Coordinates of C-alpha atoms and ligand atoms in Angstrom, one line a residue:
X27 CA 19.1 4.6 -7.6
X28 CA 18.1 1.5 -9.6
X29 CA 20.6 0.3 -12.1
X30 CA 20.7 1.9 -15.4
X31 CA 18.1 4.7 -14.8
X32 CA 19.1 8.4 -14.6
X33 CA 16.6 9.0 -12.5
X34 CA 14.1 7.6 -9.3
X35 CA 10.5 8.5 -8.9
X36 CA 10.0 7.8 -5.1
X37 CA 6.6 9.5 -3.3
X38 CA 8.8 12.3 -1.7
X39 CA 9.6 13.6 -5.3
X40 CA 8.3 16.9 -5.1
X41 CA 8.7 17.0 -9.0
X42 CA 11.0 16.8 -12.2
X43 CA 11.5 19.3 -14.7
X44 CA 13.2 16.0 -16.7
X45 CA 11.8 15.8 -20.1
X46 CA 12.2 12.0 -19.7
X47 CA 10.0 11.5 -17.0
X48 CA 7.1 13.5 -18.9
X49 CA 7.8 12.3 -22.4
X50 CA 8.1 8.7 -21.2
X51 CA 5.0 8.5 -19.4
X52 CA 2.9 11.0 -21.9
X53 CA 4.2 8.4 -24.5
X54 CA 3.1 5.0 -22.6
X55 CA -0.6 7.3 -21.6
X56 CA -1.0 7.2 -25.2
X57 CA -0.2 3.5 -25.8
X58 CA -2.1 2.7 -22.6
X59 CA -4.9 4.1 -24.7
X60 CA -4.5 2.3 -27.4
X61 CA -4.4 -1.1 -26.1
X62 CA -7.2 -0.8 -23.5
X63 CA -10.3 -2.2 -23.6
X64 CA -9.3 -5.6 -24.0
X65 CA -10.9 -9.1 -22.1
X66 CA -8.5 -10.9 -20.0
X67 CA -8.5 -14.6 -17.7
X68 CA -7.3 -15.8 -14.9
X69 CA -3.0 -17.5 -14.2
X70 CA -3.6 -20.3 -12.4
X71 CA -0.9 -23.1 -12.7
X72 CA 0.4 -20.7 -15.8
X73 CA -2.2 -21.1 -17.6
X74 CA -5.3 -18.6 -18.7
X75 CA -8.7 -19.9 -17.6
X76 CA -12.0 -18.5 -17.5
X77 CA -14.3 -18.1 -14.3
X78 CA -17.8 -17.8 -13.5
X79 CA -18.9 -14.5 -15.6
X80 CA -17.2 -11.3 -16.6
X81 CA -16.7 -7.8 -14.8
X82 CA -15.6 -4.2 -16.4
X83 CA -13.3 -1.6 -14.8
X84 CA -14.2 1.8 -16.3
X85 CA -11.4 4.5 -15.7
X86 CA -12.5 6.7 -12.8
X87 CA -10.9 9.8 -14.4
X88 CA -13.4 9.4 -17.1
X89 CA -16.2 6.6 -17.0
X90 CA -16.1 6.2 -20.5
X91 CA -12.8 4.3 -21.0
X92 CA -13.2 1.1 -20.5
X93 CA -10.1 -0.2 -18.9
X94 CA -11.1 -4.1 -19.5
X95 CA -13.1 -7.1 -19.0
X96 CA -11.8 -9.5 -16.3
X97 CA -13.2 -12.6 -15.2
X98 CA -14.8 -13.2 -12.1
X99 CA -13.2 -16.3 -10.2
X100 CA -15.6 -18.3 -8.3
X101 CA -14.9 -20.6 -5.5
X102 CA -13.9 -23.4 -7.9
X103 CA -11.4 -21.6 -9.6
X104 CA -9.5 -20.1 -6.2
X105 CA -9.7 -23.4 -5.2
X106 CA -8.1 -24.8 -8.9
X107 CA -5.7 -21.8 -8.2
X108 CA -5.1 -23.1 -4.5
X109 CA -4.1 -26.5 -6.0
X110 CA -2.0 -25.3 -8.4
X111 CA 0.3 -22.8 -5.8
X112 CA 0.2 -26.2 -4.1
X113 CA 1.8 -28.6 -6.6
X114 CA 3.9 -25.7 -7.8
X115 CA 5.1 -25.3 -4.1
X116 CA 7.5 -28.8 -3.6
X117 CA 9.8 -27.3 -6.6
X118 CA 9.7 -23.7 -5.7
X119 CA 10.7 -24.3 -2.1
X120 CA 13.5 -26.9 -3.3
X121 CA 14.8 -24.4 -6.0
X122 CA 18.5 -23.2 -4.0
X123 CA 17.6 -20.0 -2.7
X124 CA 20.1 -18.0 -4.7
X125 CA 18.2 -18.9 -7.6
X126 CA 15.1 -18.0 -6.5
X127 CA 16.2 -14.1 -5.7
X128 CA 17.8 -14.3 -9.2
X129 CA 14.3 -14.7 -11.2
X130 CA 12.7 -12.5 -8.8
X131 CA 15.2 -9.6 -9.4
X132 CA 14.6 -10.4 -13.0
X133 CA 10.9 -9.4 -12.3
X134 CA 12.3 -6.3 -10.6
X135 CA 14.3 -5.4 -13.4
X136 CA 11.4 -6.0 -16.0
X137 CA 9.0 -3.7 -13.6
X138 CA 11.5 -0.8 -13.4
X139 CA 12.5 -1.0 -17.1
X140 CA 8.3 -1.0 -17.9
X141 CA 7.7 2.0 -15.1
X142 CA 5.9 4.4 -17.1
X143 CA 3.5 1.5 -18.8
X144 CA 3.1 0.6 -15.4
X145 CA 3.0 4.4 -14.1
X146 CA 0.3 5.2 -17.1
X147 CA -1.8 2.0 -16.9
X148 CA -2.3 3.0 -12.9
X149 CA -3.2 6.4 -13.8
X150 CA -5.8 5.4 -16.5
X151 CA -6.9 2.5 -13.9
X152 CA -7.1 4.0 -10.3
X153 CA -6.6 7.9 -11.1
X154 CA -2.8 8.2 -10.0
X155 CA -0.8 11.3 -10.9
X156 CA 2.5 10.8 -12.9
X157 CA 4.7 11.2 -9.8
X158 CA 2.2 8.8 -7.8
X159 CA 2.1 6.2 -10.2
X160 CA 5.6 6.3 -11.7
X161 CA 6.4 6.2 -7.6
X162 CA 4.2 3.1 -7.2
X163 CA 6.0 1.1 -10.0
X164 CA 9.8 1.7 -8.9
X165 CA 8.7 0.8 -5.1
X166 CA 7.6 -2.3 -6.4
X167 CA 10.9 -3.1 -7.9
X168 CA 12.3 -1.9 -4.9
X169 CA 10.1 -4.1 -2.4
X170 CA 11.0 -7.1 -4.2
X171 CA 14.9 -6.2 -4.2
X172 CA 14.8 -5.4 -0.2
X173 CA 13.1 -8.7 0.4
X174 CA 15.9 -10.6 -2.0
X175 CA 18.4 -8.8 -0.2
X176 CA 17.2 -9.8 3.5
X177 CA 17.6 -13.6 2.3
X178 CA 20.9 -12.7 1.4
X179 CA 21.9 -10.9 4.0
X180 CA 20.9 -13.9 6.5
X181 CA 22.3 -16.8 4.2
X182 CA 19.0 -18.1 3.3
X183 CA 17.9 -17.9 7.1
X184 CA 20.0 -21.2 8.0
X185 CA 22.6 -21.0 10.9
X186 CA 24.4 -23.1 13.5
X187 CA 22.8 -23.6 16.9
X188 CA 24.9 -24.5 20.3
X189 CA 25.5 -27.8 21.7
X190 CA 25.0 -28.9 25.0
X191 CA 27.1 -32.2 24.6
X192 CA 30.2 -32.9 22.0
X193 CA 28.6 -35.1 19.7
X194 CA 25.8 -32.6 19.0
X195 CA 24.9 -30.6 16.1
X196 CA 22.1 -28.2 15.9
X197 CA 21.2 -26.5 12.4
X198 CA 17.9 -23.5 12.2
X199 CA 16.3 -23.4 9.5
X200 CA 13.5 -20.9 8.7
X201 CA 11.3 -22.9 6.0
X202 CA 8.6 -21.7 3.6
X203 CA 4.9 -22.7 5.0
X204 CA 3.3 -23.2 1.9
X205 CA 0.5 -21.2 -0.7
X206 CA -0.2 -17.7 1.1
X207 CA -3.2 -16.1 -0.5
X208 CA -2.1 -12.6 -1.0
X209 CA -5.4 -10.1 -1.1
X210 CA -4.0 -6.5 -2.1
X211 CA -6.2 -3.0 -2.5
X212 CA -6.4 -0.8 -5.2
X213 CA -4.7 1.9 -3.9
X214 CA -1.1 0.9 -4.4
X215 CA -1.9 -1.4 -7.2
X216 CA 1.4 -2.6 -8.2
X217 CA 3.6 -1.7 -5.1
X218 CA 1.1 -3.4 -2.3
X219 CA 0.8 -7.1 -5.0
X220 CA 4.4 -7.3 -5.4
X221 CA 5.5 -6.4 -1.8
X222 CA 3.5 -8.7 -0.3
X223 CA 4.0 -11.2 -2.9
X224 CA 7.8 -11.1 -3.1
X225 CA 7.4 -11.6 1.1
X226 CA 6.0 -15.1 0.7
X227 CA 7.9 -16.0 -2.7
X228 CA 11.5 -15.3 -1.7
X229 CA 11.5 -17.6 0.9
X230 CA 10.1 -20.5 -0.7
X231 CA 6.2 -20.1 -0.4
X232 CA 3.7 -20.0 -3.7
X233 CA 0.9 -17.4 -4.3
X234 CA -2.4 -16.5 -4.8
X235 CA -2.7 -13.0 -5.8
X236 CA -6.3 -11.8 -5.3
X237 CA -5.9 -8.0 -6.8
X238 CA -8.9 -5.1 -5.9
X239 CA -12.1 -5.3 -8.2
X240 CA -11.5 -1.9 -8.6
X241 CA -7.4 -2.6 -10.3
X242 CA -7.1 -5.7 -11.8
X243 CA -5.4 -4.8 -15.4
X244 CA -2.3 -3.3 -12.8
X245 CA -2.1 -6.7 -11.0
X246 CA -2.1 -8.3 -14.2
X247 CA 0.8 -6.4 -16.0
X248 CA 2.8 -7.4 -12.8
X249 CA 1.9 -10.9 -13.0
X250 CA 3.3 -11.0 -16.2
X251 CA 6.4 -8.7 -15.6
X252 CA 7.3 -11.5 -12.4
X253 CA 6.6 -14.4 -15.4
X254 CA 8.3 -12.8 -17.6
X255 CA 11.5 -12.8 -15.1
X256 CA 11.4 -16.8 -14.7
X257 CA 8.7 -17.7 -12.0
X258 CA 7.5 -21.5 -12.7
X259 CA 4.4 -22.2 -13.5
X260 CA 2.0 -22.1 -10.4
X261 CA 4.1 -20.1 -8.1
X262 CA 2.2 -16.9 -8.4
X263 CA -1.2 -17.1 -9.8
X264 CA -4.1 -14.7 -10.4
X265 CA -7.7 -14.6 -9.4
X266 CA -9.5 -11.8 -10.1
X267 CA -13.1 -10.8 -9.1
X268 CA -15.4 -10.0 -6.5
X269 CA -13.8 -10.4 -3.0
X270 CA -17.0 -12.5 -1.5
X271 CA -16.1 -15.9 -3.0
X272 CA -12.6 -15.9 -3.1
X273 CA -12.1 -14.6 0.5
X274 CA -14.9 -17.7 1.6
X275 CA -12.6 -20.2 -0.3
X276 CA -8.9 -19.0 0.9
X277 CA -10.5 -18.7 4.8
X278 CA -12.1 -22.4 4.2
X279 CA -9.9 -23.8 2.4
X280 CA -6.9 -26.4 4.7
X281 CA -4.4 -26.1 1.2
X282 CA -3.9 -21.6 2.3
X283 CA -1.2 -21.9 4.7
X284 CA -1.4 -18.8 5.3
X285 CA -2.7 -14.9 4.4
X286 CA -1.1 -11.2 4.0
X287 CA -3.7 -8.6 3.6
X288 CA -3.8 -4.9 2.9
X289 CA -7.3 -3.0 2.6
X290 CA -10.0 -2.4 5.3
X291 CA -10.1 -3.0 9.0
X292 CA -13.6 -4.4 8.8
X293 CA -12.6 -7.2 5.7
X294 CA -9.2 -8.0 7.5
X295 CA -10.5 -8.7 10.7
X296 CA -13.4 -10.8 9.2
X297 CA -10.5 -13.1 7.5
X298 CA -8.8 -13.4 10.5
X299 CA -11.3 -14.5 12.5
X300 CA -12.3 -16.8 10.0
X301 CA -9.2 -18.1 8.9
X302 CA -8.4 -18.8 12.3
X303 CA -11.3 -20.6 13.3
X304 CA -10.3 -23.9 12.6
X305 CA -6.8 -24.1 13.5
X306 CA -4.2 -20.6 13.8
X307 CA -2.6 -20.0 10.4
X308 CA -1.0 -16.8 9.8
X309 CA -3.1 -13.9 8.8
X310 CA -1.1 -10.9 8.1
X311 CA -2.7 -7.4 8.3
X312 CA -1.7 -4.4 7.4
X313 CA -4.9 -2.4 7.6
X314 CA -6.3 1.3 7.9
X315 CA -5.2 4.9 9.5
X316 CA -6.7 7.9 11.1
X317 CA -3.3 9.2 10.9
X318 CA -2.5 12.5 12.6
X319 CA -0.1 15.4 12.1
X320 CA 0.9 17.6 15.3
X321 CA 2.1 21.4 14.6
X322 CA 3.6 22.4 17.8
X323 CA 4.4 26.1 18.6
X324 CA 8.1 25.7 17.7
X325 CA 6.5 24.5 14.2
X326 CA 7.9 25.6 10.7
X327 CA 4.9 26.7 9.2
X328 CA 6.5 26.3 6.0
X329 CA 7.1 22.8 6.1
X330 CA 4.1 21.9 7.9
X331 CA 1.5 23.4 5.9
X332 CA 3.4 21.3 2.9
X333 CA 3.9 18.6 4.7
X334 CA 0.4 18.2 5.6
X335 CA -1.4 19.2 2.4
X336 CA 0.5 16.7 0.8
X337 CA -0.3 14.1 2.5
X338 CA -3.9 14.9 3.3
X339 CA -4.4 15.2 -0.5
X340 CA -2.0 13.4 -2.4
X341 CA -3.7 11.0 -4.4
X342 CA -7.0 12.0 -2.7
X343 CA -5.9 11.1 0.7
X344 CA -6.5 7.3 -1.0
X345 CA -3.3 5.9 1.4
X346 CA -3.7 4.1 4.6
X347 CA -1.0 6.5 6.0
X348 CA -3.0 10.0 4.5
X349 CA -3.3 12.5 7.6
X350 CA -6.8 12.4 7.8
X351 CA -6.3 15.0 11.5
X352 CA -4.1 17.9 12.3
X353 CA -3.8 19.4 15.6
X354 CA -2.2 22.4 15.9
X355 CA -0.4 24.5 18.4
X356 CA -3.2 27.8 19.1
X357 CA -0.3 30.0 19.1
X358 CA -0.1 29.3 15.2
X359 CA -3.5 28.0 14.4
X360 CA -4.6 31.3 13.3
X361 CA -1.7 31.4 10.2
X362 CA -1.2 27.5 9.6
X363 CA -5.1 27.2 8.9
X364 CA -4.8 30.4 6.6
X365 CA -1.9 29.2 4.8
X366 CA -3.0 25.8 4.1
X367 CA -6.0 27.4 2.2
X368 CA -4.2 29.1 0.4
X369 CA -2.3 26.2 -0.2
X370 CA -5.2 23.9 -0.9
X371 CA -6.2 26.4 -3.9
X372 CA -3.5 25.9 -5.5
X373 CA -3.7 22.1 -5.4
X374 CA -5.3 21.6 -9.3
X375 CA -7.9 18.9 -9.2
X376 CA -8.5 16.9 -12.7
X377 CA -7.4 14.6 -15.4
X378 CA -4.3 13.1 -13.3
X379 CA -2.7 12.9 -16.8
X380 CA -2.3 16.2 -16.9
X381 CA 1.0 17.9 -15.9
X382 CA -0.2 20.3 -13.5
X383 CA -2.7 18.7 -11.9
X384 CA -2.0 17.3 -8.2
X385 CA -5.0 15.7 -7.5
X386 CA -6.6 12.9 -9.6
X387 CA -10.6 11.4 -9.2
X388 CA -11.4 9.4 -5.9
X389 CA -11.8 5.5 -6.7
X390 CA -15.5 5.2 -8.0
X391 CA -19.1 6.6 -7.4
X392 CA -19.4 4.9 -4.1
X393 CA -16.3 7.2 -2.5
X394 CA -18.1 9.9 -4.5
X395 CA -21.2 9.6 -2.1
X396 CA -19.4 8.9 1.0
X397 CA -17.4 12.0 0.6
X398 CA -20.6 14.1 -0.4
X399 CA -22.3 12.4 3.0
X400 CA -19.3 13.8 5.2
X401 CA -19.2 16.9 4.0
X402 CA -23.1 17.6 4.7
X403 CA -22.4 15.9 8.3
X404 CA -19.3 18.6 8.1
X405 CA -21.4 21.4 7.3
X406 CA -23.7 20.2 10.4
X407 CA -21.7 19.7 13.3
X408 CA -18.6 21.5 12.6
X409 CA -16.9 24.0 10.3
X410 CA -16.2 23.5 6.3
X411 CA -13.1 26.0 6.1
X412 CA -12.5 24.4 2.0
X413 CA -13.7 22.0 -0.3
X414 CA -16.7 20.2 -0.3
X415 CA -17.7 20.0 -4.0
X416 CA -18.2 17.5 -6.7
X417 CA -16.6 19.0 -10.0
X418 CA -18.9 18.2 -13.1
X419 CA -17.7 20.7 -15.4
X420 CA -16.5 19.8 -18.8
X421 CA -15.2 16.7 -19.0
X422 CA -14.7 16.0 -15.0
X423 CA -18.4 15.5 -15.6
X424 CA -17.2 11.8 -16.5
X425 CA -15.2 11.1 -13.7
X426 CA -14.9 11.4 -9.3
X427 CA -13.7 14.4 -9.0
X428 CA -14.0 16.7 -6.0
X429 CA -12.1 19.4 -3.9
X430 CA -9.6 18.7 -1.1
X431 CA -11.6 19.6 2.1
X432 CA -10.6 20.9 5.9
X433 CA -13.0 20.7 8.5
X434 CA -12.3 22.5 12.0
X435 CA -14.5 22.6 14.9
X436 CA -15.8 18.8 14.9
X437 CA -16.2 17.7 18.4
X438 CA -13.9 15.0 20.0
X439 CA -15.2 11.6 19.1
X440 CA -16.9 12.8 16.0
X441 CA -16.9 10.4 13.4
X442 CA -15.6 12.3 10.8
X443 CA -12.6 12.6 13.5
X444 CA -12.8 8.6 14.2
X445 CA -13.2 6.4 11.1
X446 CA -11.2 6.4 8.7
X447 CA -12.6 7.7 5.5
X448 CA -9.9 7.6 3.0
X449 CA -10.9 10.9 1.1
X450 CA -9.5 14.1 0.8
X451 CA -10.9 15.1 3.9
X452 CA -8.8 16.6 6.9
X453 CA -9.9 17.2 9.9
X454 CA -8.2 20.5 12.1
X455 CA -8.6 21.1 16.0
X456 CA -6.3 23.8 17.8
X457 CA -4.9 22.8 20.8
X458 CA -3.3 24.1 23.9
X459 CA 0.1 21.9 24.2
X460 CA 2.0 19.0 22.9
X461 CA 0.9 17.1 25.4
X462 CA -2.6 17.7 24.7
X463 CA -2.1 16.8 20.9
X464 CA -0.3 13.1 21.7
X465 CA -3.2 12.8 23.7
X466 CA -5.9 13.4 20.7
X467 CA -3.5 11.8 18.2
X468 CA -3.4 8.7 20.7
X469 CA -7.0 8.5 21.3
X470 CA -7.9 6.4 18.2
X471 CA -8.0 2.7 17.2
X472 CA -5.8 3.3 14.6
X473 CA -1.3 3.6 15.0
X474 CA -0.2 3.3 11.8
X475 CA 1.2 6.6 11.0
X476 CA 2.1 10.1 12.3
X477 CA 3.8 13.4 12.1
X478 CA 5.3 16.1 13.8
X479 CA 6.4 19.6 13.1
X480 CA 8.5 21.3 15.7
X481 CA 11.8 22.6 15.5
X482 CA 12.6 21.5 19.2
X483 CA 14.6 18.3 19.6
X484 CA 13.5 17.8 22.9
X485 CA 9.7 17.8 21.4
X486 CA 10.4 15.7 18.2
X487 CA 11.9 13.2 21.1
X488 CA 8.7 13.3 23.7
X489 CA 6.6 12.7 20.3
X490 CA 8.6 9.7 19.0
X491 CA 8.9 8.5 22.7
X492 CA 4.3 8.7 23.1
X493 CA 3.0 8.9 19.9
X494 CA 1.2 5.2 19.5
X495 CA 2.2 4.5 16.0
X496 CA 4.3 2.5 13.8
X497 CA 5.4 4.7 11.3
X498 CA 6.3 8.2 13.1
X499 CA 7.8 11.1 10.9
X500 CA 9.4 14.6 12.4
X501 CA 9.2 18.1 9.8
X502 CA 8.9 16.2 6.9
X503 CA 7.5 18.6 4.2
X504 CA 7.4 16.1 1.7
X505 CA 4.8 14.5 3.4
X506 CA 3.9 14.9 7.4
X507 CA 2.7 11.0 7.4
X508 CA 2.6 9.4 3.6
X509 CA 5.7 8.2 1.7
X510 CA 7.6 5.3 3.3
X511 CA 10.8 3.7 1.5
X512 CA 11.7 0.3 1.2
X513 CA 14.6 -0.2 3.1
X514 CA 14.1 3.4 4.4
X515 CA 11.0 3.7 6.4
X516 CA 9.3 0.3 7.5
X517 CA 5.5 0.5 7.6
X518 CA 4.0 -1.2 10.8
X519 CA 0.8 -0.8 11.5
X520 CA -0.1 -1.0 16.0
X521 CA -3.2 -1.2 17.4
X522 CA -5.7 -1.9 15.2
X523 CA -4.2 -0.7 11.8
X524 CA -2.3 -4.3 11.5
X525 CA -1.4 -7.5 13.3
X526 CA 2.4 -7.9 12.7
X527 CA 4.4 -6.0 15.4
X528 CA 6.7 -5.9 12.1
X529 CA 6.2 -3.7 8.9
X530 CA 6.8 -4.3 5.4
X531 CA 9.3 -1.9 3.8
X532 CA 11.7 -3.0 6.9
X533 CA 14.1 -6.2 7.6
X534 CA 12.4 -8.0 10.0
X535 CA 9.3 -9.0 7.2
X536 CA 10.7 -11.5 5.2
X537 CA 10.5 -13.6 8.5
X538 CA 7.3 -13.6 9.0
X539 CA 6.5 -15.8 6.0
X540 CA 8.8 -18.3 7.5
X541 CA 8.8 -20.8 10.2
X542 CA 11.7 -22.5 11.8
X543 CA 12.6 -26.1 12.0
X544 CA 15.7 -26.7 14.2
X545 CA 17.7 -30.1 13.4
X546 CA 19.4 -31.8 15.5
X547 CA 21.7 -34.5 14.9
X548 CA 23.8 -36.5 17.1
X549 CA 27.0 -38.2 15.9
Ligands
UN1_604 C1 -1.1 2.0 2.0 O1 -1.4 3.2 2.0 O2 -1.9 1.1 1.8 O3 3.9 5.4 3.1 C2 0.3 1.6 2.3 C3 3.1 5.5 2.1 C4 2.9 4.3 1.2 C5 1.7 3.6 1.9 C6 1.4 2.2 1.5 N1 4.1 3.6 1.0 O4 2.5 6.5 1.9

């Protein structure tokens, strides 16, 4: 638990009957309210500056708040913001390590001491539910204080080397490369900046945080919670806008020593290649999922159909590690798919400021119409078991609401069953054996997540053994595949859902925004 809080929000909370946790975040909904609406600049160098024109976020819960006015950077402003990380870099990476984890556990301290502005402005911005969004502000804290702590832990990654004669002395040192350009999505607004951000920062580097069009007032508010905590000017600035002209100025651009990304397969591997083209700079991705969850015939139903709905729909199945496909054991496919109805009715969709409800809007208009385009190619080539409406009645006629949906009977390969569509859409096929379900779950592009529920060691084993994923789960009701822990479950994406081989959330990330200078001195 964080220091001074009674309690900890984390995405496996199943709930709280603690009037503080409702009271506090009711309270900051209605001073979220109050304040939004308001225009805002770009940080670069510390500093507010204007950009090329304006953009408005409307609240996808209802289209009628206006969230804010943001600017939109344009190439000569990332690269103003490129220059400034740069400057800003020969103090940051000279400042003694322990200092540097001091201001940024500062900023950790702010974020968890503003958790429920930061938990309401998220719902109001991007449609979170309380436990979502008040889970989203205390991992960010958290990322930051894992990534502090893995400096510590290693001494500020400097350590003697051997010698191969007497008068030799060899030192490592793993050294900061410089201004990463940090491009994070919408759907973990706060958690995904800082994480990524607090990866490059600890160690020395400088940022430039490029937030989602679609959640820029949450990126901001963390910007000024890390400020507020001591960074210098220039270590972490803030670009927001469309992602067209800042991604063509941090891939062109020989000052971005490097990138971490987390959003689309189709936009990370475009930087990759083109940040790469010129000379190989680190490009870190950590992109999507067509994550599966395998019920075998020694399956608790209990825990699976909880496990599953949960992450299929929590927060609209809006998470690179949602369980988009279930395969399940024909033995119980008859009850599972029965209860998980049942259990999918009682999953209330609206207003995610409501207490009750479980299931906020999708993102915007556009998710809207892709969800409405695989449900009719649902309805086509497969069965709709639930779901499948847009909700327009009262005041859900102002926002993206629809139902949580389950689909059986797609054939293999069907796109619905291949692309990721990140939706509340799941996808159900029955199957004859374990076996035969490691084989579906494996035959995807994707390994990011995965889940199992069996109640046979020897199963849970032979699935963590051949299940092709980074992130692998075993009867976990509070979510099959969704709801990794810094410090407790690190978040690797094989295959094509990232290009590390190590996650964030675990201890081998802080490395990776490091490279090593050995020195060796003869006496
Ligand atoms: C993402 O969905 O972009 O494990 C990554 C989880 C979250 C995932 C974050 N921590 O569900």
């Amino acid at each position: 638990m964080s220091r001074g809080q009674d309690f900890k929000i984390t995405y496996s909370t199943l709930g709280s009957s603690a009037a503080a946790v409702h009271d506090g975040f009711e309270q900051a909904v209605a001073a979220a309210l109050a304040a939004l609406g308001g225009s805002h600049s770009l940080w670069i160098g510390g500093r507010e500056r204007q950009g090329a024109g304006e953009f408005e976020v409307r609240s996808p819960v209802d289209r009628r708040l206006l969230v804010g006015r943001f600017q939109v950077a344009g190439r000569g402003e990332v690269a103003a913001a490129i220059a400034a990380a740069g400057d800003a870099f020969e103090d940051w990476r000279r400042v003694p390590w322990p200092e540097r984890l001091a201001i940024l556990r500062r900023g950790a301290d702010r974020i968890s001491a503003r958790r429920f502005e930061l938990a309401a402005l998220m719902s109001l911005e991007v449609g979170k539910t309380r436990f979502e969004a008040l889970a989203d502000a205390e991992e960010a804290a958290d990322l930051i204080r894992y990534y502090c702590q893995q400096l510590e832990e290693a001494a500020g990654f400097e350590r003697p080397m051997g010698r191969l004669a007497d008068n030799e002395r060899t030192r490592d040192v793993l050294r900061p490369y410089g201004v990463w350009a940090v491009i994070s999505p919408f759907n973990f607004p706060v958690a995904l900046a800082a994480g990524m951000a607090a990866g490059a920062l600890v160690g020395g580097n400088t940022v430039v945080l490029k937030p989602a069009s679609a959640a820029p007032a949450s990126a901001l508010e963390l910007y000024r919670l890390l400020v507020e905590g001591g960074l210098p000017d220039g270590v972490l600035n803030l670009v927001t806008g469309a992602g067209g002209p800042v991604g063509e100025e941090v891939v062109t651009n020989p000052g971005v020593a490097g990138i971490v990304f987390t959003g689309s397969r189709a936009v990370g591997f475009e930087l990759h290649r083109r940040f790469n083209a010129a000379r190989p700079r680190p490009c870190h991705l950590e992109l999507g999922g067509k994550n599966a969850a395998l019920v075998t015939a020694r399956a608790d139903l209990d825990k699976a159909v909880e496990g599953v709905a949960r992450s299929a729909f929590g927060f609209g199945g809006q998470k690179c590690s949602a369980c988009s496909r279930v395969y399940v054991d024909r033995s119980l496919a008859e009850p599972f798919r029965a209860r998980l109805v049942a259990r999918m009715g009682e999953l209330a969709v609206g207003d995610p400021r409501d207490r009750e409800v479980f299931l906020g809007p999708v993102i915007d208009e556009a998710a809207v119409a892709r969800y409405e385009r695989a449900i009719a190619a649902a309805r086509r080539d497969g069965r709709l078991l639930a779901g499948g409406e847009r909700l327009t009645d009262g005041d859900r006629a102002h926002g993206c609401y629809v139902t949580p949906a389950l689909v059986d009977g797609l054939p293999d390969g069907h796109e619905l069953v291949t692309e990721e569509l990140f939706l509340p859409i799941l996808c159900l096929r029955e199957v004859d054996s374990l076996a035969a379900a490691l084989e579906l779950a494996n035959a995807s592009d994707y390994g990011l997540t995965a889940g199992i529920f069996s109640e046979e060691p020897a199963e849970v084993e032979t699935f963590f053994d051949r299940i092709e994923a980074g992130v692998a789960y075993a009867n976990r009701a509070s979510g099959a595949t969704t709801g990794a822990w810094p410090g407790v479950n690190p978040f690797c994406g094989w295959k094509a859902s990232g290009s590390t081989g190590k996650g964030g959330c675990g201890p081998y990330y802080v490395q990776q925004f490091l490279r090593e200078q050995s020195r060796t001195v003869m006496e």
